[in-house]
Amino acid sequence: RWKELLLRHLGEYYGGTMSAILLGEKSGMDDGMKKLYQKNGISHILAISGLHMSFIGMGLYSMLRRMGFSFAPAGIAGGTVLLLYTVMIGAGVSALRALIMFLVRIGADITGRDYDLPTSLALSAAILCAVQPLNLLDAGFQLSFGAILGISLFHPVFSEMFGCAG
């Protein structure tokens, strides 16, 4: 339904591109546009990533918190929207990782605890592998978890090197 709305309001060319970016649905995308993204090295924008999901979930959560909602209602609203978005885009491994890590983050806020990225990452890997052990062999799983693990491990190093606040 969302794809139909995008195509109707933006036309075939731009609607197909927006559908690929927002929904991960690349089938209606113009071949010329797809080649442009690949040629310029930005085709990764067309994949729904944990970053997309973080923007959606944390954006809604933060907005509701600023509007005066307490942790629990804001977290439930953000989690529900992110869960529905995850289902809508096909619930891939990286999307599920991002969802689980978001829920852990919100759970930490609600319970007054500190959020720990490595623990959240390990918990999401454990859950996904408990449900489907063959996820360990999936390239999407390895790349998604590897990227976040790299961020987690190298963030302190880069913060020190460039004098950034951690």
Short mmCIF file of C-alpha atoms in Angstrom, two decimals:
data_model
loop_
_atom_site.label_atom_id
_atom_site.label_comp_id
_atom_site.label_asym_id
_atom_site.label_seq_id
_atom_site.Cartn_x
_atom_site.Cartn_y
_atom_site.Cartn_z
CA ARG A 1 0.00 0.00 0.00
CA TRP A 2 2.83 2.41 0.86
CA LYS A 3 4.55 1.63 -2.41
CA GLU A 4 1.31 2.34 -4.30
CA LEU A 5 1.01 5.71 -2.55
CA LEU A 6 4.59 6.64 -3.39
CA LEU A 7 4.14 5.66 -7.03
CA ARG A 8 0.85 7.53 -7.32
CA HIS A 9 2.09 10.77 -5.75
CA LEU A 10 5.69 10.84 -6.98
CA GLY A 11 5.33 9.08 -10.30
CA GLU A 12 6.96 5.89 -11.52
CA TYR A 13 10.53 7.23 -11.61
CA TYR A 14 10.78 8.98 -8.23
CA GLY A 15 8.19 6.82 -6.50
CA GLY A 16 10.18 3.68 -7.35
CA THR A 17 13.33 5.26 -5.93
CA MET A 18 11.61 6.39 -2.73
CA SER A 19 10.05 2.96 -2.37
CA ALA A 20 13.53 1.41 -2.55
CA ILE A 21 14.94 3.84 0.02
CA LEU A 22 12.03 3.78 2.50
CA LEU A 23 10.70 0.26 2.08
CA GLY A 24 13.64 -1.69 0.67
CA GLU A 25 11.45 -2.57 -2.33
CA LYS A 26 13.76 -2.26 -5.34
CA SER A 27 11.63 -4.12 -7.90
CA GLY A 28 9.85 -0.97 -9.13
CA MET A 29 12.99 1.12 -9.33
CA ASP A 30 14.09 2.47 -12.69
CA ASP A 31 17.10 0.52 -14.03
CA GLY A 32 18.89 3.73 -14.99
CA MET A 33 18.49 5.12 -11.47
CA LYS A 34 19.68 1.82 -9.98
CA LYS A 35 22.80 1.94 -12.16
CA LEU A 36 23.46 5.55 -11.11
CA TYR A 37 23.39 4.55 -7.44
CA GLN A 38 25.77 1.66 -8.15
CA LYS A 39 28.11 3.73 -10.34
CA ASN A 40 28.43 6.42 -7.69
CA GLY A 41 29.03 3.90 -4.91
CA ILE A 42 25.92 4.79 -2.94
CA SER A 43 23.73 1.75 -3.62
CA HIS A 44 23.94 0.91 0.09
CA ILE A 45 21.42 3.75 0.62
CA LEU A 46 18.83 1.47 -0.98
CA ALA A 47 19.23 -1.16 1.75
CA ILE A 48 17.23 -0.73 4.94
CA SER A 49 19.83 -0.59 7.67
CA GLY A 50 19.96 -0.33 11.42
CA LEU A 51 20.73 3.36 10.93
CA HIS A 52 17.39 3.89 9.19
CA MET A 53 15.69 2.06 12.01
CA SER A 54 17.55 4.00 14.70
CA PHE A 55 16.45 7.27 13.13
CA ILE A 56 12.83 6.17 13.11
CA GLY A 57 12.70 4.59 16.57
CA MET A 58 14.90 7.03 18.47
CA GLY A 59 13.43 9.98 16.59
CA LEU A 60 9.91 9.11 17.67
CA TYR A 61 11.00 8.18 21.19
CA SER A 62 12.97 11.42 21.64
CA MET A 63 10.15 13.52 20.21
CA LEU A 64 7.62 11.97 22.59
CA ARG A 65 9.98 12.45 25.54
CA ARG A 66 10.40 16.15 24.64
CA MET A 67 6.61 16.46 24.44
CA GLY A 68 6.41 15.34 28.07
CA PHE A 69 5.64 11.65 27.79
CA SER A 70 7.29 9.45 30.39
CA PHE A 71 9.81 6.74 29.47
CA ALA A 72 7.35 3.84 29.25
CA PRO A 73 4.68 5.33 26.93
CA ALA A 74 7.33 6.91 24.68
CA GLY A 75 9.25 3.62 24.59
CA ILE A 76 6.16 1.55 23.87
CA ALA A 77 5.14 3.91 21.05
CA GLY A 78 8.65 3.92 19.55
CA GLY A 79 8.96 0.15 19.91
CA THR A 80 5.56 -0.49 18.36
CA VAL A 81 6.25 1.73 15.35
CA LEU A 82 9.67 0.15 14.88
CA LEU A 83 8.22 -3.36 15.20
CA LEU A 84 5.58 -2.59 12.56
CA TYR A 85 8.23 -1.05 10.28
CA THR A 86 10.43 -4.13 10.73
CA VAL A 87 7.56 -6.40 9.69
CA MET A 88 6.69 -4.09 6.77
CA ILE A 89 10.23 -4.22 5.32
CA GLY A 90 10.48 -7.99 5.62
CA ALA A 91 12.17 -8.53 9.00
CA GLY A 92 15.68 -9.15 7.69
CA VAL A 93 18.49 -10.05 10.05
CA SER A 94 19.92 -6.52 10.23
CA ALA A 95 16.46 -5.05 10.82
CA LEU A 96 15.79 -7.56 13.62
CA ARG A 97 19.18 -6.76 15.15
CA ALA A 98 18.37 -3.06 15.12
CA LEU A 99 14.91 -3.70 16.60
CA ILE A 100 16.26 -5.82 19.45
CA MET A 101 19.02 -3.31 20.21
CA PHE A 102 16.47 -0.47 20.18
CA LEU A 103 14.23 -2.38 22.60
CA VAL A 104 17.21 -3.00 24.90
CA ARG A 105 18.03 0.72 24.76
CA ILE A 106 14.48 1.71 25.63
CA GLY A 107 14.37 -0.95 28.36
CA ALA A 108 17.49 0.56 29.89
CA ASP A 109 15.89 4.02 29.90
CA ILE A 110 12.65 2.74 31.40
CA THR A 111 14.41 0.84 34.20
CA GLY A 112 16.92 3.62 34.88
CA ARG A 113 19.94 1.58 33.81
CA ASP A 114 22.85 2.48 31.55
CA TYR A 115 22.75 1.26 27.97
CA ASP A 116 25.73 -0.87 26.98
CA LEU A 117 26.27 -1.34 23.24
CA PRO A 118 28.36 -4.55 23.40
CA THR A 119 25.88 -6.22 25.75
CA SER A 120 22.96 -5.18 23.56
CA LEU A 121 24.76 -6.50 20.48
CA ALA A 122 25.55 -9.82 22.17
CA LEU A 123 21.97 -10.21 23.39
CA SER A 124 20.55 -9.55 19.93
CA ALA A 125 22.99 -12.07 18.40
CA ALA A 126 22.03 -14.66 21.03
CA ILE A 127 18.30 -14.16 20.40
CA LEU A 128 18.62 -14.31 16.61
CA CYS A 129 20.84 -17.41 16.76
CA ALA A 130 18.56 -19.12 19.29
CA VAL A 131 15.65 -18.66 16.89
CA GLN A 132 17.66 -19.58 13.78
CA PRO A 133 21.19 -20.97 14.36
CA LEU A 134 22.01 -20.80 10.64
CA ASN A 135 21.95 -17.00 10.92
CA LEU A 136 25.62 -17.33 11.88
CA LEU A 137 26.38 -18.34 8.29
CA ASP A 138 24.34 -15.51 6.75
CA ALA A 139 26.43 -12.72 5.19
CA GLY A 140 23.86 -10.11 6.23
CA PHE A 141 24.15 -11.27 9.84
CA GLN A 142 27.95 -11.20 9.74
CA LEU A 143 28.14 -7.76 8.10
CA SER A 144 25.49 -6.21 10.33
CA PHE A 145 26.99 -7.49 13.55
CA GLY A 146 30.54 -6.92 12.34
CA ALA A 147 29.81 -3.27 11.57
CA ILE A 148 28.32 -2.60 15.00
CA LEU A 149 31.08 -4.56 16.72
CA GLY A 150 33.64 -2.46 14.85
CA ILE A 151 31.92 0.74 15.92
CA SER A 152 31.85 -0.48 19.50
CA LEU A 153 35.51 -1.48 19.55
CA PHE A 154 36.96 1.47 17.67
CA HIS A 155 34.81 4.30 19.06
CA PRO A 156 37.05 4.82 22.11
CA VAL A 157 40.16 4.77 19.91
CA PHE A 158 38.80 7.34 17.46
CA SER A 159 37.41 9.49 20.26
CA GLU A 160 40.87 9.62 21.80
CA MET A 161 42.62 10.21 18.46
CA PHE A 162 40.39 13.05 17.36
CA GLY A 163 39.61 14.50 20.77
CA CYS A 164 35.88 13.86 20.47
CA ALA A 165 33.61 13.51 23.47
CA GLY A 166 32.54 9.90 24.05
#
